[in-house]
mmCIF file of C-alpha atoms and ligand atoms in Angstrom:
data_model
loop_
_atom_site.group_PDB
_atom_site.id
_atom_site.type_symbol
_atom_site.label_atom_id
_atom_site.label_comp_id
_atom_site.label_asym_id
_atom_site.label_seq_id
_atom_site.Cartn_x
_atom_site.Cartn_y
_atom_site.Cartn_z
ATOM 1 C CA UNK Z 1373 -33.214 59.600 -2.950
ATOM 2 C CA UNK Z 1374 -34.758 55.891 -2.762
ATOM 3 C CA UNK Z 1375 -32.270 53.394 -0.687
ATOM 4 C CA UNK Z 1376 -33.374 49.837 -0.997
ATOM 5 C CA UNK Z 1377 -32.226 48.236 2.016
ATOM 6 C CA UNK Z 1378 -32.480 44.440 1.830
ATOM 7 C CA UNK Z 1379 -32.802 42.220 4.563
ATOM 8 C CA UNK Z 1380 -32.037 38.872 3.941
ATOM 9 C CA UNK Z 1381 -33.731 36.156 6.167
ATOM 10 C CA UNK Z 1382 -35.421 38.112 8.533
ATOM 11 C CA UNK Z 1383 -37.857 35.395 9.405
ATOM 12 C CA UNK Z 1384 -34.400 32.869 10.252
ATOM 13 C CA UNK Z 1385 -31.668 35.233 10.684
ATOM 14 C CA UNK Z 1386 -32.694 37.070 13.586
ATOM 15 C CA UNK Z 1387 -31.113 36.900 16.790
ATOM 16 C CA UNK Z 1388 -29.647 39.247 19.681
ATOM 17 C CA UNK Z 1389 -31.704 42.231 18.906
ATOM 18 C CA UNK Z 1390 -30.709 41.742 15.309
ATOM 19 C CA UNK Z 1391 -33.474 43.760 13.765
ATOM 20 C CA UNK Z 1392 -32.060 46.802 15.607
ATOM 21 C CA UNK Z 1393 -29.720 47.340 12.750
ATOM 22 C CA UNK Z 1394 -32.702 47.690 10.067
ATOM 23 C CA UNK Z 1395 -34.244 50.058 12.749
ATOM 24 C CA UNK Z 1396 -31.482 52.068 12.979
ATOM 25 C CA UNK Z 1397 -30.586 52.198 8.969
ATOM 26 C CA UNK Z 1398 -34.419 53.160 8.490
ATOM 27 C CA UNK Z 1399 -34.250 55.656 10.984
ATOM 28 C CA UNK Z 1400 -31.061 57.165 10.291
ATOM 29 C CA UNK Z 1401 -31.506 57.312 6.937
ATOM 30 C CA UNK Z 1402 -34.570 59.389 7.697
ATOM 31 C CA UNK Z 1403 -33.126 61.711 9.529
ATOM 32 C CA UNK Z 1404 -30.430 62.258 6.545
ATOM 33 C CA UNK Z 1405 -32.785 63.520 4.285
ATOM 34 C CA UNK Z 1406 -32.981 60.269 2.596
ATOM 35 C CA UNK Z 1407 -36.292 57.479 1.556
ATOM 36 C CA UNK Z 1408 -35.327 54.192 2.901
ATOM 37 C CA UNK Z 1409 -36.864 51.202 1.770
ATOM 38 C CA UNK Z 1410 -36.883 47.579 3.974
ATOM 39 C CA UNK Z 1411 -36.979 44.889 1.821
ATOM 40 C CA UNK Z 1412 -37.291 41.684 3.368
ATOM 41 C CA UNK Z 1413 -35.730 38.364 1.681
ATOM 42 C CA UNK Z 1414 -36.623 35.105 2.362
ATOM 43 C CA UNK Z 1415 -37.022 31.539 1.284
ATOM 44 C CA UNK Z 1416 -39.883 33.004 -0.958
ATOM 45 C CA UNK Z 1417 -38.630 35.886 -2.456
ATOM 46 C CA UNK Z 1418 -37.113 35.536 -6.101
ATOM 47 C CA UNK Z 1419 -33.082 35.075 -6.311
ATOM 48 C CA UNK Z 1420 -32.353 37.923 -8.309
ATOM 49 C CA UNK Z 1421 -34.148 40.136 -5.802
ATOM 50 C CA UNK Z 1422 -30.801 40.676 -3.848
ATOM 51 C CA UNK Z 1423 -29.179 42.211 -6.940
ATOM 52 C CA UNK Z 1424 -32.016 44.852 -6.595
ATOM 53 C CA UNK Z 1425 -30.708 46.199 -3.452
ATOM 54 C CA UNK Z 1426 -28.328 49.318 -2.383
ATOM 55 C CA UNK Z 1427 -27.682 48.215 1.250
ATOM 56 C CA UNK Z 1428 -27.777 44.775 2.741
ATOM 57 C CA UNK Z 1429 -28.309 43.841 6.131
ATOM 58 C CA UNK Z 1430 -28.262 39.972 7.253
ATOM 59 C CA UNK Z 1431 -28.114 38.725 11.128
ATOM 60 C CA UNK Z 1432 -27.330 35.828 12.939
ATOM 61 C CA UNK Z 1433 -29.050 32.798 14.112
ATOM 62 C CA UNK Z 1434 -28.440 29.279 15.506
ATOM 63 C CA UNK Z 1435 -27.273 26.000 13.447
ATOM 64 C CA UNK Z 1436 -30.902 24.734 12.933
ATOM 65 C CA UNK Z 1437 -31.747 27.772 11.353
ATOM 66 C CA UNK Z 1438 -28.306 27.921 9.259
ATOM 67 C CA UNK Z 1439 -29.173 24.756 7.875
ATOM 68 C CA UNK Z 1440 -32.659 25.691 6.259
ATOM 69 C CA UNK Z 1441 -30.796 28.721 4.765
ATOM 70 C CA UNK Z 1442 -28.156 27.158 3.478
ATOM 71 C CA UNK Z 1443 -29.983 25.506 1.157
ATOM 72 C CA UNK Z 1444 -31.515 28.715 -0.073
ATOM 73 C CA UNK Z 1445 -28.157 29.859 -0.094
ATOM 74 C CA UNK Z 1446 -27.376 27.429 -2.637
ATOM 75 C CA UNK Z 1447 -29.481 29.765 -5.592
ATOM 76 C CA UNK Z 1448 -29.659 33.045 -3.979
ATOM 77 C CA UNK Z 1449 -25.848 32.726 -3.082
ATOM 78 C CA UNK Z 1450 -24.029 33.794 -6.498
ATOM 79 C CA UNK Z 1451 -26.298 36.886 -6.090
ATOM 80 C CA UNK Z 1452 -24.927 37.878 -2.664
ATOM 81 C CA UNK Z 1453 -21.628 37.406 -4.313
ATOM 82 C CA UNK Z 1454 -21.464 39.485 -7.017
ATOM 83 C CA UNK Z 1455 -23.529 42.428 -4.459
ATOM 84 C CA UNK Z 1456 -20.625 41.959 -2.347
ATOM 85 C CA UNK Z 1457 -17.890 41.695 -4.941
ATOM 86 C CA UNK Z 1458 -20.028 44.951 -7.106
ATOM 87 C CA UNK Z 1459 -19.560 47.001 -4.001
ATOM 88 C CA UNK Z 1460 -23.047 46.739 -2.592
ATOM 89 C CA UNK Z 1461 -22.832 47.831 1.444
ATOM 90 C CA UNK Z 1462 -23.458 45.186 3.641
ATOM 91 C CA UNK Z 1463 -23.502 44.119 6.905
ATOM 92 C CA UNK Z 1464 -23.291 40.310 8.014
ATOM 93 C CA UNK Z 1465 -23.717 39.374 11.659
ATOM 94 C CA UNK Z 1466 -22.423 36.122 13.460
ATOM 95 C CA UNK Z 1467 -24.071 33.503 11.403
ATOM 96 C CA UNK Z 1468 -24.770 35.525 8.682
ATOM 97 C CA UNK Z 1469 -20.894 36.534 8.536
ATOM 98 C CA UNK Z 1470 -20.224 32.695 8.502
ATOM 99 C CA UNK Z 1471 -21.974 31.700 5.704
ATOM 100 C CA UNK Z 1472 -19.979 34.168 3.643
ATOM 101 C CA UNK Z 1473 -16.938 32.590 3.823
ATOM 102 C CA UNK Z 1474 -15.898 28.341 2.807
ATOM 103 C CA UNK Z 1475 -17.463 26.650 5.235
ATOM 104 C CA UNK Z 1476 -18.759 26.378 8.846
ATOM 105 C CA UNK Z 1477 -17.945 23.352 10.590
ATOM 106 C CA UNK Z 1478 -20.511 22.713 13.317
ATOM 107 C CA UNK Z 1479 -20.407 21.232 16.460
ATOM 108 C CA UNK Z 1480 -21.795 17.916 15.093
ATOM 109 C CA UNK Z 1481 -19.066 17.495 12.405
ATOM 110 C CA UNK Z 1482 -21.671 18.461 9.457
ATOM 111 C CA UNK Z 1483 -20.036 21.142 7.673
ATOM 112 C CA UNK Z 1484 -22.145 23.992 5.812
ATOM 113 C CA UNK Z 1485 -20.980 25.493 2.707
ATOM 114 C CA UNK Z 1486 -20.321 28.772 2.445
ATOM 115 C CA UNK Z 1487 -21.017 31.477 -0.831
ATOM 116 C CA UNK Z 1488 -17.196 31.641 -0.675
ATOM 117 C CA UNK Z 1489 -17.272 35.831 -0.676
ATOM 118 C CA UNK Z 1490 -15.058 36.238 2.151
ATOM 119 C CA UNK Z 1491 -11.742 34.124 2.278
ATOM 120 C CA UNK Z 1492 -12.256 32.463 5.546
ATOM 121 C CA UNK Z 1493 -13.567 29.406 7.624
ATOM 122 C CA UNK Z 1494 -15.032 28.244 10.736
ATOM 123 C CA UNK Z 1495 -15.200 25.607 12.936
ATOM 124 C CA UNK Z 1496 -17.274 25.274 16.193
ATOM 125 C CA UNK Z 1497 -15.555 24.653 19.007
ATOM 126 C CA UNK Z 1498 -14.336 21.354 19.985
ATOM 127 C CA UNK Z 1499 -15.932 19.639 22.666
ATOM 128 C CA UNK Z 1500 -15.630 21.686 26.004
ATOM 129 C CA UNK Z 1501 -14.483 24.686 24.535
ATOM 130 C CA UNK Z 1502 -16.612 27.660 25.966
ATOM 131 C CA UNK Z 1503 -18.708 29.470 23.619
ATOM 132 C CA UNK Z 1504 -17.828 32.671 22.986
ATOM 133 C CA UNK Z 1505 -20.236 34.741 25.028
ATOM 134 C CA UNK Z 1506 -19.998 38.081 26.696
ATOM 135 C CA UNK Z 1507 -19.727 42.022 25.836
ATOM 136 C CA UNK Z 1508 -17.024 42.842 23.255
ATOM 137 C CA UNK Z 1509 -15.073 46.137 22.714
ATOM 138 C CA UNK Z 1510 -13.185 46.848 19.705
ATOM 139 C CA UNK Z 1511 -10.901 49.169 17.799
ATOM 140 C CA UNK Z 1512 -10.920 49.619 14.085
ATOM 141 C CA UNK Z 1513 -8.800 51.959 11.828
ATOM 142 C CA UNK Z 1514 -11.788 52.777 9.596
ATOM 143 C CA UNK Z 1515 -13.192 54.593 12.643
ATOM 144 C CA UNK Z 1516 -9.841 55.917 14.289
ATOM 145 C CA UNK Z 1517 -11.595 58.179 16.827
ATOM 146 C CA UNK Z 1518 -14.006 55.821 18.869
ATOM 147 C CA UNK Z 1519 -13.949 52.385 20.526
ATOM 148 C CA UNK Z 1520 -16.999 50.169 19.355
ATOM 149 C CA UNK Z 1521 -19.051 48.162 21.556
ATOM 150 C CA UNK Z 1522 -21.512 44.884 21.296
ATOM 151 C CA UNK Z 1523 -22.535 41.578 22.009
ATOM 152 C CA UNK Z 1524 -20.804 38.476 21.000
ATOM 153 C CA UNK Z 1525 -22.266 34.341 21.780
ATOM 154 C CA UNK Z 1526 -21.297 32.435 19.312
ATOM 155 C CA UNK Z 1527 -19.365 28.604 19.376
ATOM 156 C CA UNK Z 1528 -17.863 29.139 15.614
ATOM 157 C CA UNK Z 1529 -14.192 29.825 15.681
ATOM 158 C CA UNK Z 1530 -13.438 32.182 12.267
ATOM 159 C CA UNK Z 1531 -9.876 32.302 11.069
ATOM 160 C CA UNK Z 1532 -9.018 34.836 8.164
ATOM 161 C CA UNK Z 1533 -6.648 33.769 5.260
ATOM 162 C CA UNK Z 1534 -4.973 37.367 5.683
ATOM 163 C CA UNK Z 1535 -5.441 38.774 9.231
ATOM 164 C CA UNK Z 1536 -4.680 42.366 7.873
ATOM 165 C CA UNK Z 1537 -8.559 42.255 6.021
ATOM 166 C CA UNK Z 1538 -9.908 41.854 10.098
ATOM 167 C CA UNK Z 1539 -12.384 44.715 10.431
ATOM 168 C CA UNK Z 1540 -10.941 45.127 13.745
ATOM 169 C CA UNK Z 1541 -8.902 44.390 17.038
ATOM 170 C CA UNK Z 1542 -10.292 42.951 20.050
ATOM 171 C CA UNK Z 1543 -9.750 44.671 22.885
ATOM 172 C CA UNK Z 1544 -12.081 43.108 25.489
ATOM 173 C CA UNK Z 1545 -13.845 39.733 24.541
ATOM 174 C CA UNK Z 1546 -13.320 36.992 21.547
ATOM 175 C CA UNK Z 1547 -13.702 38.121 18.231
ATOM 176 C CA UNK Z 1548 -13.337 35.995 15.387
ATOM 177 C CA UNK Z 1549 -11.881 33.131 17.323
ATOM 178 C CA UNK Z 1550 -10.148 34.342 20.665
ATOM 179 C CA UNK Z 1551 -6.714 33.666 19.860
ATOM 180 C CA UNK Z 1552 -5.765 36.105 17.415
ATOM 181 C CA UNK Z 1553 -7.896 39.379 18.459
ATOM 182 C CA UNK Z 1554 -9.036 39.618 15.160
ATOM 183 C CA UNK Z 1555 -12.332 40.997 15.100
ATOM 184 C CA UNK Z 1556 -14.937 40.535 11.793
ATOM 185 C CA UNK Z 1557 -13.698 40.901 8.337
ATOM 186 C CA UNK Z 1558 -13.715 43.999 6.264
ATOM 187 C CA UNK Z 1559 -13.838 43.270 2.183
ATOM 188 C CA UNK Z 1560 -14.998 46.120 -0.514
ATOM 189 C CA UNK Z 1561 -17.884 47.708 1.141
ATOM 190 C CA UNK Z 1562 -19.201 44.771 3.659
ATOM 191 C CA UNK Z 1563 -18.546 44.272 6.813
ATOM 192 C CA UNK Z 1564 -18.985 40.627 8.608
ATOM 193 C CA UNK Z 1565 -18.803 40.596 12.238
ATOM 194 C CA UNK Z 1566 -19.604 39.037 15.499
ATOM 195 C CA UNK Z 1567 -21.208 41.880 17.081
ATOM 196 C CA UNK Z 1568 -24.561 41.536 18.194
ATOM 197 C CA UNK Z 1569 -25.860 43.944 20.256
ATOM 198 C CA UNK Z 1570 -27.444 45.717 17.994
ATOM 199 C CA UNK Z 1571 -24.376 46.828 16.601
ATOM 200 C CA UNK Z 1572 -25.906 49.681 14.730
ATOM 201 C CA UNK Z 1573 -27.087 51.695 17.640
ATOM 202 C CA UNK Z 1574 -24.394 50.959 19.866
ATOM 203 C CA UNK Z 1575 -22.029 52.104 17.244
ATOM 204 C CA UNK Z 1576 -24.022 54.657 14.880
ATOM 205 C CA UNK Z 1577 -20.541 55.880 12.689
ATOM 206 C CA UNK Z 1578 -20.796 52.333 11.456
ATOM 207 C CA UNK Z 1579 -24.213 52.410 10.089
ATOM 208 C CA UNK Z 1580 -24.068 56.050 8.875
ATOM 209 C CA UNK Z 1581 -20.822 54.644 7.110
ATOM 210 C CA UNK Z 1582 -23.178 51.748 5.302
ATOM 211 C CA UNK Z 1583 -25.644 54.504 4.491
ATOM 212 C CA UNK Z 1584 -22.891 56.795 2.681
ATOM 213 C CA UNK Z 1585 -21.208 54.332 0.554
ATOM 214 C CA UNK Z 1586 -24.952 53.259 -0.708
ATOM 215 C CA UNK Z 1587 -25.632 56.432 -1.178
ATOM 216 C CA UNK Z 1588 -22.289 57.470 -3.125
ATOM 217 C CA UNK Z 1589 -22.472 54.727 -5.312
ATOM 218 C CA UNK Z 1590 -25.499 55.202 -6.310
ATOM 219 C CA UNK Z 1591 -24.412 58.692 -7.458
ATOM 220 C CA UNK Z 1592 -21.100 57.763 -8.896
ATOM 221 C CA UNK Z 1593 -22.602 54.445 -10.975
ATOM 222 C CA UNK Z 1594 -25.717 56.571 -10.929
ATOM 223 C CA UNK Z 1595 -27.906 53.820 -10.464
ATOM 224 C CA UNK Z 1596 -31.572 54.847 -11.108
ATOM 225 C CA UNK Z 1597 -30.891 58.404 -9.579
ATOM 226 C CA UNK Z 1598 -31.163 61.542 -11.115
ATOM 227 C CA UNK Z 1599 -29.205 64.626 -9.564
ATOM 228 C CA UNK Z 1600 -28.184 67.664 -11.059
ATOM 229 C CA UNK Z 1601 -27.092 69.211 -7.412
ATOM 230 C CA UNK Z 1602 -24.454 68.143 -4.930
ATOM 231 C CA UNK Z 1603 -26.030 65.708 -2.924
ATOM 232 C CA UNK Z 1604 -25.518 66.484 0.455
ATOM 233 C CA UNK Z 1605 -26.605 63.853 3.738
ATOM 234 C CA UNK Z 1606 -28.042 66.114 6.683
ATOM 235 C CA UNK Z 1607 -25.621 65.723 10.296
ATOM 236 C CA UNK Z 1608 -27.200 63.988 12.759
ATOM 237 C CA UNK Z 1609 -26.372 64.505 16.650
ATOM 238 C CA UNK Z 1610 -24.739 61.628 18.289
ATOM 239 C CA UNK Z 1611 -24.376 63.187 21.406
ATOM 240 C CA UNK Z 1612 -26.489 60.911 23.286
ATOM 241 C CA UNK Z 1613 -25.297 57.380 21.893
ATOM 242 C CA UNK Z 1614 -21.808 58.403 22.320
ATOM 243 C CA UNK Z 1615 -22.854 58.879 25.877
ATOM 244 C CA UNK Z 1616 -24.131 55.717 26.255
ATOM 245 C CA UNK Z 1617 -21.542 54.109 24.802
ATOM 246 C CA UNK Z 1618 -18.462 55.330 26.746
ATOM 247 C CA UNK Z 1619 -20.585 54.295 30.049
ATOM 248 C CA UNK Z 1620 -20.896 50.774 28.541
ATOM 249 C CA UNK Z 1621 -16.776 50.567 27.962
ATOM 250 C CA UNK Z 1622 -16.103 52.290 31.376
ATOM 251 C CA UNK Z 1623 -18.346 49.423 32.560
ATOM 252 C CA UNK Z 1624 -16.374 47.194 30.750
HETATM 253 N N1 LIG N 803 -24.504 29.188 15.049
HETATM 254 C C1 LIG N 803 -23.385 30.016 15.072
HETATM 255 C C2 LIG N 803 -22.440 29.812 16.227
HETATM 256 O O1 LIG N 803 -22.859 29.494 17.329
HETATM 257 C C3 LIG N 803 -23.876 31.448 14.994
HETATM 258 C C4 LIG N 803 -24.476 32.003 16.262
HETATM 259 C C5 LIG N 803 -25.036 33.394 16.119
HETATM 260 O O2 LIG N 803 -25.337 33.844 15.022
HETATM 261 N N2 LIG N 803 -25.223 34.076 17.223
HETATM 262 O O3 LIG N 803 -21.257 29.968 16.031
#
């Protein structure tokens, strides 16, 4: 079965090791018995090419960067929208999780406009506030049995209009803001969050998670897939990352 996993902004939204998570998908998505695609979506790329995808993957970046695609963001934005509102799995990193909600106020004062998909905003931090930099662990009841792990520097401060939609709770670090111990937002299939890290191969439940839903709904809406046979994903081993991720929260 064809996944088309789009990556928006690769070339602008890239930062922390990023491009781990499209590594991982690719891989693990391999390994599942499945034939990823990467797409990569730019500034170039046609609008409606987001509403082509069964996976979506953006990352963060700094406020020079956010600027160029917010303006892209202004055409290609309705599409994200309705991917994320249609069900589409996604995952939105720092920046990218930003611009998915009303606005991001930065440091300046100049506020960028967000798509509006997420019901939240964010301001940078006033003057002398610390960024928000450091290893993060949290807990999230979508994933009852393990403690995730990543990498969090950002100066945007994200408050959620309902705190229940968080994706998780902060147990060491900031999260959305550093008051609340919120941690990301969780809304239909799409996940925004603050973890860098990668996240994806610190935390691989989460990205085999992304993989299933595209995969189910491309069976249940059956979307351009034929299948007259249960469909079934092959197990992967996750002996090793497990490993390495209880030594990073014993660390921690
Ligand atoms: N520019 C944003 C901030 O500092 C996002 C940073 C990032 O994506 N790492 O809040």
């Amino acid at each position: 079965m064809k996944i088309n996993i789009g990556w928006l902004y690769p070339d602008l939204m890239n930062t922390y090791g990023d491009r781990g998570n499209i590594i991982t998908l690719n891989y693990r998505a391999k390994m599942m018995g499945l034939d990823p695609i990467v797409n990569k979506i730019s500034i170039n790329e046609p609008e409606d090419s987001i509403s082509k995808m069964d996976l979506i993957f953006m990352g963060g970046a700094q406020d020079t960067q956010q600027e160029i695609v917010n303006e892209d963001l202004k055409i290609k934005g309705s599409f994200l929208k309705k991917a994320i509102n249609d069900g589409v799995p996604g995952l939105y990193v720092c920046g990218a999780y930003q611009f998915l909600g009303k606005y991001y106020r930065e440091a300046n004062g100049k506020i960028i406009d967000g798509i509006g998909a997420f019901d939240l905003y964010t301001e940078s931090s006033k003057f002398g506030d610390p960024r928000c930099i450091g290893n993060i662990v949290i807990e999230s009841k979508l994933f009852p049995k393990i403690k995730l792990v990543g990498f969090e520097n950002h100066g945007g401060r994200t408050y959620l209009a309902d705190k229940n939609c968080a994706f998780a709770h902060v147990i060491k670090g900031y999260g959305n803001n550093g008051e609340d111990r919120t941690e990301g937002i969780f809304y239909k299939n799409s996940f925004g969050t603050y973890l860098h890290g990668p996240i994806l191969p610190k935390n691989p439940e989460l990205a085999d998670y992304l993989i299933k839903k595209a995969v189910e709904r491309k069976l249940v809406q059956n979307v351009g897939v034929k299948c007259d046979r249960p469909f079934k994903l092959k197990n992967i081993d996750n002996k090793l990352e497990n490993k390495a991720r209880e030594f990073v929260i014993d660390k921690l």
